[in-house]
Coordinates of C-alpha atoms in Angstrom, one line a residue:
Chain Y
M77 CA -50.4 -38.5 3.7
P78 CA -50.6 -37.1 7.2
E79 CA -48.1 -38.1 9.8
Y80 CA -49.2 -40.4 12.5
M81 CA -47.8 -40.7 16.0
S82 CA -48.3 -44.5 16.1
E83 CA -49.9 -47.3 14.3
Y84 CA -51.7 -50.3 15.8
K85 CA -52.3 -53.5 14.0
V86 CA -55.4 -55.2 15.2
W87 CA -57.3 -58.1 13.9
F88 CA -59.6 -56.2 11.6
G89 CA -57.1 -53.8 10.2
K90 CA -54.9 -50.8 11.3
I91 CA -55.6 -48.0 13.7
Y92 CA -53.6 -44.8 13.4
E93 CA -53.2 -42.4 16.3
K94 CA -52.6 -38.7 16.0
D95 CA -53.1 -36.2 18.9
S96 CA -55.3 -38.8 20.7
E97 CA -57.5 -39.1 17.7
F98 CA -57.9 -42.6 16.3
E99 CA -58.4 -43.3 12.6
V100 CA -59.4 -46.8 11.5
R101 CA -58.6 -48.5 8.3
K102 CA -60.4 -51.8 8.0
C103 CA -58.6 -54.6 6.1
D104 CA -60.6 -56.3 3.3
D105 CA -59.0 -59.6 4.0
L106 CA -59.7 -60.3 7.6
V107 CA -57.8 -63.6 7.7
Q108 CA -54.7 -61.7 6.6
S109 CA -55.0 -58.9 9.1
F110 CA -55.8 -61.4 11.9
E111 CA -52.7 -63.3 11.2
E112 CA -50.6 -60.1 11.0
S113 CA -51.8 -58.7 14.2
K114 CA -49.8 -61.3 16.1
S115 CA -46.4 -60.3 14.7
E116 CA -46.7 -56.8 15.9
K117 CA -45.3 -56.1 19.4
L118 CA -48.2 -54.2 20.8
G119 CA -48.2 -52.7 24.1
K120 CA -51.5 -52.1 26.0
L121 CA -53.9 -50.5 23.6
P122 CA -54.8 -46.9 24.4
F123 CA -58.3 -47.4 23.2
S124 CA -61.1 -50.0 23.7
L125 CA -60.7 -52.6 20.9
K126 CA -64.3 -53.5 21.1
E127 CA -65.7 -50.0 20.9
V128 CA -63.6 -49.2 17.8
G129 CA -64.5 -52.6 16.4
I130 CA -68.2 -52.0 16.9
R131 CA -67.8 -48.6 15.1
V132 CA -66.2 -50.5 12.2
F133 CA -68.6 -53.4 12.0
K134 CA -71.7 -51.3 12.8
S135 CA -73.1 -53.6 15.5
E136 CA -71.8 -55.7 18.4
E137 CA -73.3 -58.8 16.9
D138 CA -71.5 -58.3 13.6
Y139 CA -68.3 -57.6 15.4
Y140 CA -68.3 -60.9 17.3
F141 CA -69.7 -62.8 14.3
S142 CA -66.7 -61.7 12.2
L143 CA -64.2 -62.1 15.0
R144 CA -65.3 -65.7 15.7
R145 CA -65.5 -66.7 12.0
T146 CA -62.0 -65.3 11.3
A147 CA -60.5 -66.8 14.5
I148 CA -61.8 -70.2 13.5
Q149 CA -60.5 -69.9 9.9
V150 CA -57.1 -68.9 11.1
A151 CA -56.9 -71.6 13.8
E152 CA -57.9 -74.3 11.3
K153 CA -55.1 -73.2 9.0
E154 CA -52.5 -73.0 11.7
V155 CA -53.4 -76.4 13.2
E156 CA -53.1 -78.0 9.8
K157 CA -49.7 -76.3 9.3
E158 CA -48.3 -77.2 12.7
L159 CA -49.3 -80.9 12.6
K160 CA -47.9 -81.4 9.1
G161 CA -44.5 -79.8 9.4
S162 CA -43.5 -80.5 13.0
E163 CA -42.3 -84.1 12.8
R164 CA -40.0 -83.5 9.8
Y165 CA -38.7 -80.4 11.6
L166 CA -38.0 -82.5 14.7
I167 CA -36.2 -85.3 12.9
S168 CA -33.9 -82.8 11.0
L169 CA -33.1 -81.1 14.3
L170 CA -32.2 -84.4 15.8
K171 CA -29.9 -85.2 12.9
A172 CA -28.3 -81.9 13.2
L173 CA -27.7 -82.5 16.9
D174 CA -26.0 -85.8 16.2
E175 CA -23.7 -84.2 13.6
I176 CA -22.8 -81.4 16.0
D177 CA -21.9 -84.0 18.6
L178 CA -19.6 -85.7 16.2
G179 CA -18.0 -82.4 15.3
I180 CA -17.5 -81.4 18.9
N181 CA -15.8 -84.7 19.7
L182 CA -13.6 -84.6 16.7
F183 CA -12.5 -81.0 17.2
S184 CA -11.9 -81.4 20.9
E185 CA -9.6 -84.3 20.2
K186 CA -7.7 -82.3 17.6
I187 CA -7.4 -79.4 20.0
R188 CA -5.8 -81.6 22.6
D189 CA -3.4 -83.0 20.1
L190 CA -2.4 -79.5 19.0
E191 CA -2.2 -78.1 22.5
E192 CA 0.2 -80.8 23.6
I193 CA 2.7 -79.3 21.1
K194 CA 1.9 -75.6 21.2
I195 CA -0.6 -73.3 22.6
D196 CA -1.1 -70.2 20.4
E197 CA -3.7 -68.1 18.7
N198 CA -4.9 -70.9 16.5
T199 CA -5.7 -73.2 19.4
E200 CA -7.4 -70.2 21.0
N201 CA -9.6 -69.7 18.0
F202 CA -10.2 -73.4 17.7
R203 CA -11.4 -73.5 21.3
R204 CA -13.8 -70.6 20.7
I205 CA -15.3 -72.4 17.8
V206 CA -15.9 -75.5 19.9
R207 CA -17.5 -73.3 22.6
D208 CA -19.8 -71.8 20.0
L209 CA -20.7 -75.3 18.8
K210 CA -21.5 -76.3 22.3
K211 CA -23.8 -73.4 22.7
L212 CA -25.5 -74.2 19.4
R213 CA -25.9 -77.7 20.6
R214 CA -27.7 -76.5 23.8
D215 CA -29.9 -74.2 21.7
I216 CA -30.9 -77.1 19.4
E217 CA -31.6 -79.3 22.4
D218 CA -33.8 -76.7 24.0
E219 CA -35.7 -76.3 20.7
I220 CA -36.2 -80.1 20.5
N221 CA -37.5 -80.2 24.0
S222 CA -40.0 -77.4 23.5
Q223 CA -41.2 -78.8 20.2
I224 CA -41.6 -82.3 21.7
A225 CA -43.5 -80.8 24.7
K226 CA -45.9 -79.2 22.3
L227 CA -46.3 -82.2 20.0
M228 CA -46.4 -85.0 22.6
P229 CA -46.7 -83.8 26.2
N230 CA -47.0 -87.3 27.7
M231 CA -44.0 -88.9 26.0
S232 CA -42.0 -85.8 26.8
E233 CA -43.0 -85.9 30.5
I234 CA -42.0 -89.6 30.8
V235 CA -38.7 -89.8 28.9
G236 CA -37.8 -86.2 28.0
G237 CA -37.4 -84.5 24.7
I238 CA -34.4 -86.1 23.2
I239 CA -35.3 -89.8 23.8
A240 CA -38.9 -89.1 22.6
A241 CA -37.5 -87.5 19.5
R242 CA -35.2 -90.5 18.8
L243 CA -38.2 -92.9 19.2
I244 CA -40.1 -90.8 16.7
E245 CA -37.2 -90.9 14.3
K246 CA -36.8 -94.6 14.6
A247 CA -40.5 -95.3 14.2
G248 CA -40.9 -92.9 11.3
S249 CA -43.6 -90.7 12.7
L250 CA -45.8 -90.3 15.8
K251 CA -48.6 -92.0 14.0
K252 CA -46.4 -95.1 13.4
L253 CA -45.1 -95.0 16.9
S254 CA -48.6 -94.9 18.3
S255 CA -49.4 -98.1 16.5
L256 CA -46.4 -100.0 17.8
P257 CA -46.7 -102.6 20.6
A258 CA -44.9 -101.9 23.8
S259 CA -42.5 -104.8 23.2
T260 CA -41.3 -103.2 20.0
I261 CA -40.9 -99.8 21.6
Q262 CA -38.8 -101.5 24.3
I263 CA -36.2 -102.6 21.9
L264 CA -36.5 -99.9 19.3
G265 CA -32.9 -99.0 18.3
A266 CA -31.5 -102.5 19.3
E267 CA -32.6 -104.2 16.1
K268 CA -29.2 -105.4 15.3
S269 CA -28.7 -107.4 18.5
L270 CA -32.3 -108.6 18.4
F271 CA -31.9 -110.1 14.9
K272 CA -28.5 -111.5 15.9
A273 CA -30.1 -113.3 18.8
M274 CA -33.0 -114.5 16.7
S275 CA -30.8 -116.0 14.0
R276 CA -28.8 -117.8 16.7
M277 CA -32.0 -119.2 18.2
K278 CA -33.0 -120.4 14.8
K279 CA -29.8 -122.4 14.6
G280 CA -30.7 -123.9 18.0
K281 CA -28.0 -122.0 19.9
K282 CA -28.5 -120.2 23.1
A283 CA -29.1 -116.5 22.8
K284 CA -30.4 -113.5 24.8
T285 CA -32.7 -110.9 23.2
P286 CA -31.9 -107.3 24.1
K287 CA -33.6 -105.8 27.1
H288 CA -33.7 -102.3 25.8
G289 CA -32.9 -100.0 22.8
I290 CA -33.1 -96.3 22.8
I291 CA -34.9 -96.2 26.1
F292 CA -31.8 -97.4 27.8
Q293 CA -30.6 -93.8 27.7
H294 CA -33.3 -92.9 30.3
P295 CA -31.8 -92.5 33.8
F296 CA -34.5 -94.6 35.3
I297 CA -33.1 -97.6 33.4
R298 CA -29.4 -96.7 33.3
T299 CA -29.1 -96.2 37.1
L300 CA -30.6 -99.5 38.0
P301 CA -28.5 -102.7 38.5
K302 CA -28.3 -104.9 35.4
S303 CA -30.6 -107.5 36.8
L304 CA -33.5 -105.1 37.2
R305 CA -33.1 -103.1 34.0
G306 CA -35.2 -105.5 32.0
K307 CA -38.1 -105.2 34.4
M308 CA -37.9 -101.4 34.3
A309 CA -37.5 -101.3 30.5
R310 CA -40.6 -103.5 30.1
F311 CA -42.6 -101.2 32.4
L312 CA -41.4 -98.0 30.8
A313 CA -42.1 -99.2 27.3
S314 CA -45.6 -100.2 28.2
K315 CA -46.3 -96.8 29.6
L316 CA -44.7 -95.2 26.6
A317 CA -46.9 -97.1 24.3
I318 CA -49.9 -95.7 26.1
A319 CA -48.4 -92.2 26.1
A320 CA -47.8 -92.3 22.4
R321 CA -51.4 -93.2 21.8
I322 CA -52.7 -90.5 24.0
D323 CA -50.4 -88.0 22.4
Y324 CA -51.4 -88.9 18.9
Y325 CA -55.2 -89.2 19.5
S326 CA -55.9 -86.6 22.1
G327 CA -52.8 -84.6 23.0
E328 CA -53.8 -84.0 26.6
L329 CA -51.4 -84.5 29.4
K330 CA -52.2 -87.3 31.8
E331 CA -50.1 -87.0 34.9
E332 CA -50.7 -90.5 36.3
L333 CA -48.5 -92.1 33.6
F334 CA -45.3 -90.5 34.7
E335 CA -46.2 -90.9 38.4
S336 CA -46.7 -94.6 37.9
V337 CA -43.3 -94.9 36.1
K338 CA -41.6 -93.0 38.9
R339 CA -43.2 -95.2 41.6
K340 CA -42.1 -98.3 39.8
Y341 CA -38.6 -97.0 39.6
E342 CA -38.5 -96.2 43.3
E343 CA -39.9 -99.6 44.1
L344 CA -37.1 -101.2 42.0
R345 CA -34.5 -99.0 43.6
E346 CA -35.7 -100.2 47.0
T347 CA -35.5 -103.9 46.1
S348 CA -32.1 -103.4 44.6
K349 CA -30.9 -101.8 47.9
T350 CA -32.4 -104.5 50.1
S351 CA -31.2 -107.3 48.0
K352 CA -27.7 -105.8 48.1
T353 CA -27.7 -105.6 51.9
S354 CA -29.1 -109.1 52.2
K355 CA -26.4 -110.4 49.9
A356 CA -23.8 -108.6 51.9
K357 CA -25.2 -110.1 55.1
S358 CA -25.3 -113.7 53.7
R359 CA -21.7 -113.3 52.6
K360 CA -20.7 -112.5 56.2
Chain G
M237 CA -85.4 -92.3 33.6
D238 CA -86.1 -89.0 35.1
V239 CA -83.7 -86.5 36.4
E240 CA -84.4 -84.8 39.7
I241 CA -82.8 -81.4 40.3
L242 CA -81.5 -81.3 43.9
K243 CA -80.0 -77.9 43.9
Q244 CA -79.1 -75.0 41.5
I245 CA -75.6 -73.9 42.1
T246 CA -75.2 -71.0 39.7
H247 CA -76.5 -70.0 36.3
N248 CA -77.1 -73.3 34.4
V249 CA -75.2 -75.4 36.9
F250 CA -77.1 -77.9 38.9
L251 CA -76.7 -80.8 41.2
V252 CA -79.0 -83.6 40.0
K253 CA -80.0 -87.1 41.0
Y254 CA -80.2 -89.7 38.4
E255 CA -80.5 -93.5 39.0
N256 CA -79.8 -92.9 42.7
R257 CA -76.5 -91.2 42.1
E258 CA -75.7 -87.5 42.3
F259 CA -74.1 -85.6 39.4
L260 CA -72.8 -82.1 38.9
V261 CA -74.2 -81.0 35.5
T262 CA -74.6 -78.0 33.3
K263 CA -77.7 -77.3 31.3
S264 CA -76.8 -77.6 27.7
R265 CA -78.5 -78.2 24.3
F266 CA -75.3 -79.5 22.8
K267 CA -74.1 -83.1 22.4
P268 CA -71.4 -84.5 24.7
H269 CA -67.9 -83.4 23.9
Y270 CA -65.4 -85.5 25.9
G271 CA -67.3 -88.7 26.7
E272 CA -69.5 -87.4 29.5
R273 CA -73.0 -88.6 29.9
K274 CA -76.0 -86.6 29.0
F275 CA -79.3 -86.8 30.9
S276 CA -82.1 -85.0 29.0
D277 CA -81.0 -81.4 29.0
F278 CA -78.0 -81.8 31.3
R279 CA -74.4 -82.6 30.6
E280 CA -72.5 -84.4 33.3
W281 CA -69.5 -82.3 34.5
I282 CA -66.8 -84.8 35.5
P283 CA -64.6 -83.5 38.4
Y284 CA -61.8 -85.8 37.5
R285 CA -61.5 -84.2 34.1
S286 CA -62.3 -80.6 34.9
K287 CA -60.6 -78.8 37.8
L288 CA -63.4 -76.3 37.9
A289 CA -65.9 -79.0 38.6
A290 CA -63.7 -80.3 41.3
M291 CA -63.7 -76.9 42.9
I292 CA -67.4 -76.6 42.8
L293 CA -67.9 -80.1 44.3
N294 CA -65.5 -79.2 47.1
G295 CA -67.9 -76.5 48.1
Y296 CA -66.7 -73.3 46.5
T297 CA -68.7 -71.6 43.8
I298 CA -68.0 -68.6 41.6
D299 CA -71.0 -66.9 40.4
F300 CA -70.4 -66.4 36.7
R301 CA -72.9 -64.0 35.2
P302 CA -74.2 -65.3 31.8
E303 CA -73.1 -62.2 29.8
I304 CA -69.5 -61.9 30.9
K305 CA -66.4 -61.8 28.6
M306 CA -63.8 -64.3 29.7
L307 CA -60.2 -65.1 28.7
Y308 CA -59.3 -68.8 29.2
L309 CA -55.6 -69.7 29.1
G310 CA -54.8 -73.3 28.5
A311 CA -58.0 -74.5 26.8
A312 CA -56.5 -77.9 25.8
S313 CA -59.2 -80.0 24.1
G314 CA -62.0 -78.0 25.7
T315 CA -63.3 -80.1 28.5
T316 CA -63.8 -77.2 31.0
V317 CA -64.5 -74.6 28.2
S318 CA -67.4 -76.7 27.0
H319 CA -69.1 -76.3 30.4
L320 CA -68.1 -72.6 30.8
S321 CA -69.7 -72.1 27.4
D322 CA -72.9 -73.5 28.8
I323 CA -72.7 -71.1 31.7
V324 CA -71.7 -67.8 30.0
E325 CA -74.4 -68.3 27.4
R326 CA -74.6 -64.7 26.3
G327 CA -71.0 -63.8 26.8
Y328 CA -67.8 -64.7 25.0
I329 CA -64.9 -66.9 25.8
Y330 CA -61.5 -66.2 24.3
A331 CA -59.8 -69.5 24.5
V332 CA -56.0 -69.6 24.2
E333 CA -54.1 -72.9 23.7
Y334 CA -50.5 -73.4 22.6
S335 CA -50.5 -77.0 21.4
A336 CA -51.9 -77.9 18.0
R337 CA -53.1 -81.5 18.6
P338 CA -55.7 -81.0 21.4
F339 CA -56.7 -77.8 19.6
K340 CA -57.9 -79.8 16.7
K341 CA -60.5 -81.4 18.9
F342 CA -61.2 -78.0 20.5
L343 CA -62.1 -76.5 17.1
E344 CA -64.9 -79.0 16.8
L345 CA -66.3 -77.4 20.0
A346 CA -65.7 -73.9 18.8
L347 CA -67.5 -74.6 15.6
E348 CA -70.8 -75.6 17.3
R349 CA -70.7 -72.9 20.0
R350 CA -71.2 -69.4 19.0
N351 CA -69.6 -67.9 22.1
I352 CA -66.1 -69.4 21.8
I353 CA -63.3 -67.6 20.0
P354 CA -60.4 -70.0 19.5
L355 CA -56.8 -68.7 19.5
L356 CA -53.8 -70.9 18.9
K357 CA -51.3 -68.7 20.7
D358 CA -48.6 -68.9 23.4
A359 CA -50.2 -67.6 26.7
S360 CA -46.8 -66.3 27.9
K361 CA -46.8 -63.8 25.0
P362 CA -50.0 -61.8 25.5
E363 CA -48.7 -59.1 23.1
E364 CA -49.2 -61.5 20.3
Y365 CA -53.0 -61.4 20.8
A366 CA -53.4 -57.9 22.2
G367 CA -54.9 -56.8 18.9
I368 CA -57.5 -59.5 19.1
V369 CA -58.7 -59.9 22.7
E370 CA -60.7 -57.1 24.3
K371 CA -60.8 -56.2 28.0
V372 CA -62.4 -59.1 29.9
D373 CA -64.3 -59.5 33.2
F374 CA -62.6 -62.8 34.1
I375 CA -59.4 -64.7 33.4
Y376 CA -59.3 -68.5 34.0
Q377 CA -55.9 -70.1 33.9
D378 CA -55.0 -73.8 33.9
I379 CA -51.6 -74.2 32.2
A380 CA -49.3 -76.1 34.6
Q381 CA -46.2 -74.1 33.8
K382 CA -43.3 -73.2 36.0
N383 CA -43.9 -69.5 35.6
Q384 CA -47.7 -69.7 35.5
N385 CA -48.0 -66.9 38.1
E386 CA -46.0 -64.6 35.9
I387 CA -48.0 -65.5 32.9
F388 CA -51.2 -64.8 34.7
A389 CA -50.0 -61.4 35.9
K390 CA -48.9 -60.5 32.4
N391 CA -52.3 -61.4 30.9
A392 CA -54.2 -59.6 33.7
E393 CA -52.1 -56.5 33.0
F394 CA -53.1 -56.6 29.4
F395 CA -56.7 -57.8 29.4
L396 CA -58.3 -57.7 32.9
K397 CA -60.7 -54.9 33.7
N398 CA -60.2 -53.0 36.9
G399 CA -62.0 -55.0 39.6
G400 CA -62.1 -58.1 37.3
E401 CA -61.5 -61.5 38.8
G402 CA -59.4 -64.5 38.0
L403 CA -59.2 -68.1 38.8
I404 CA -55.8 -69.9 38.7
M405 CA -55.3 -73.7 39.0
V406 CA -51.9 -74.3 40.5
K407 CA -50.2 -77.7 40.2
A408 CA -47.4 -78.1 42.8
R409 CA -45.4 -80.6 40.8
S410 CA -45.2 -78.5 37.7
I411 CA -43.8 -75.6 39.6
D412 CA -41.3 -77.6 41.7
S413 CA -41.3 -81.3 41.3
V414 CA -39.4 -82.1 44.4
A415 CA -40.4 -79.5 47.0
E416 CA -43.2 -80.1 49.5
P417 CA -46.6 -79.0 47.9
S418 CA -47.6 -76.9 50.8
G419 CA -44.4 -74.9 50.6
V420 CA -44.9 -74.3 46.9
F421 CA -48.5 -73.2 47.4
N422 CA -47.4 -70.7 50.1
R423 CA -44.9 -69.2 47.7
V424 CA -47.4 -69.0 44.9
L425 CA -49.9 -67.3 47.1
S426 CA -47.5 -64.7 48.4
E427 CA -46.4 -64.0 44.8
L428 CA -50.0 -63.5 43.7
E429 CA -50.6 -61.2 46.6
E430 CA -48.2 -58.6 45.2
N431 CA -50.6 -57.8 42.3
F432 CA -54.0 -59.2 43.4
S433 CA -56.2 -59.6 46.4
I434 CA -56.9 -63.2 47.1
L435 CA -60.6 -64.0 47.7
K436 CA -60.3 -67.7 48.4
H437 CA -58.0 -70.6 47.8
G438 CA -58.4 -74.3 48.5
K439 CA -57.5 -77.8 47.6
L440 CA -58.9 -79.9 44.7
D441 CA -58.5 -83.3 46.6
P442 CA -59.6 -86.0 46.1
F443 CA -60.1 -85.3 42.3
H444 CA -56.7 -83.7 41.6
R445 CA -53.9 -84.4 43.9
D446 CA -51.4 -81.6 44.8
H447 CA -53.5 -79.0 43.1
I448 CA -55.0 -75.8 44.5
F449 CA -57.3 -73.2 43.1
V450 CA -56.8 -69.5 43.8
H451 CA -59.6 -67.0 43.2
V452 CA -58.3 -63.5 42.9
K453 CA -59.5 -59.9 42.3
F454 CA -57.5 -57.4 40.3

C-alpha cells in the first residue's frame, strides 16, 4: 500500500493524492459514498471534480445521470428521516428543559440556605454546578429554536421556538396542531380552567372561560393591559392556526403573517395608551 | 384563447398577452408546480412568489445562457428553481435547501426535471457538499439569514469560477428587524464590495417590500 499525501472523499468514491498525481477509487455503492462525502471536512478541492468524474463515468452525460439519480435517492431518504424523528426529538428536548428548570430552581434555593450559614468549598462547587446547568439550559433552548425554525418556520417566526414547541407538545404533533381550530389553540394549556368554567356554567352559575393558555407567555399578550389581552390572544391564535397549516402542508415562510400580528399588537398598544390618558383626563 | 408574445426577455423568458392582461412567462413543457397558470407552452411566472420574476418585471434582466451550471442556495419548495430550470435547459442546477418539509415538494420537481440536482444541506456549511458540487458559473442566493452575506462569500470561495456571477436577494428585516432598511442595504452592499464587484442592485417593490437584489461578479 503506497503512502498518500491526502485523501478526498467525494460523492462517487475516494481520491488519493500523491505528488500532485490523483488516483481515483470509485465506490460501488454510490448512495453510501454520497452520504459519506458530507461528513468529511473538505477544503477547496485541488482538482476539478467534474473532470475526474467524467474520467470515472466515461462520459459527461453518465456523470450527471448518476449524480442526479444518487442525489435524489439520498434526499428522499433524508427527508423521510428528518420528518419522522424531529417531533419526538423536540418534545423530549422540551421535557428535558423543564426538568432542568426545576433543578436550577431547587438547587439555587438550597445554595442560598447553605450560604446563609457558611460559605465554603462545597457551596462554591454547588454554584459551579448550577452555572453549568444554566449553560446546558441555554444550549438546549438554542437547539429547540433551531429545530423549530427548520420544522415550522411560520410558527417560529410568530411565537418563537419555545412556545411553538409547547403547542406541539400539547397538541401531540404538528399534524394534529394543524387541524385544530384557532379557538382551541388560543386556550391550549388552559384546559383546567376552561372545564372548571364550563361545569360552573352547566350548573347555571356565572363563569368566565380563559382568554389564553400557552400563548400567554408571548410578550405581545403579556405586556398588554388585561382588558386587551383577550383580543390579542384571539388574533394571535387565529394567525397561529394559519401558520401551523402552512408549516405542515407547505413549509414555506410567509412574512405577512408575523407582520399582521405585529401591526395588531402596535394598534392595541396605541389604544391602551390613549384610553389610559383619556381616563386620566376624565378623572381630573 | 391565443397567447400573443409581446417581447422576448432572455432565453425562454417572454412577456405575453393573454385575455388582455400581460404576464411574465417561461417556456416550459412541464406541468404547473406551485399553482401558476399555464397558457399553451408557457408557464406564468408570478412576481409575488418569485423574487427573480419581481426583479425582471422591475426592468433588470440577467442573461442566463441555457448551458450554464448554477448553484442555488435556499431552494425552498422550488418556485423560482422551476423557472430557472426552464431557462438553463441544457445546464445543471445544484439546489441546496436546509428544511425538510418544503424539500419534499421540491423533490417532485427534481424528479421530473433532468437538470436539477437536489441537496438537503446547510448552505452555511459548504464544506459538507464540496465533494458533490463542481465549479459553477452562477450562484443564486435567497435564504433570508442574518449572515447571508458571509454564507454567500463562503460558497463563492468554494464553488464560483473566476469571473462567475451571483445574484443575492437581501431581506432587510431578516438582517436587522428594527433598523431602517436603507441603512441595512448600505451595510450589506459595502460588505459585498470587499469580495465582489457590484454590477447592479435595486428594489423589488411593489412585489416584495424591504427587499433588494444585488447582482455581483467574482
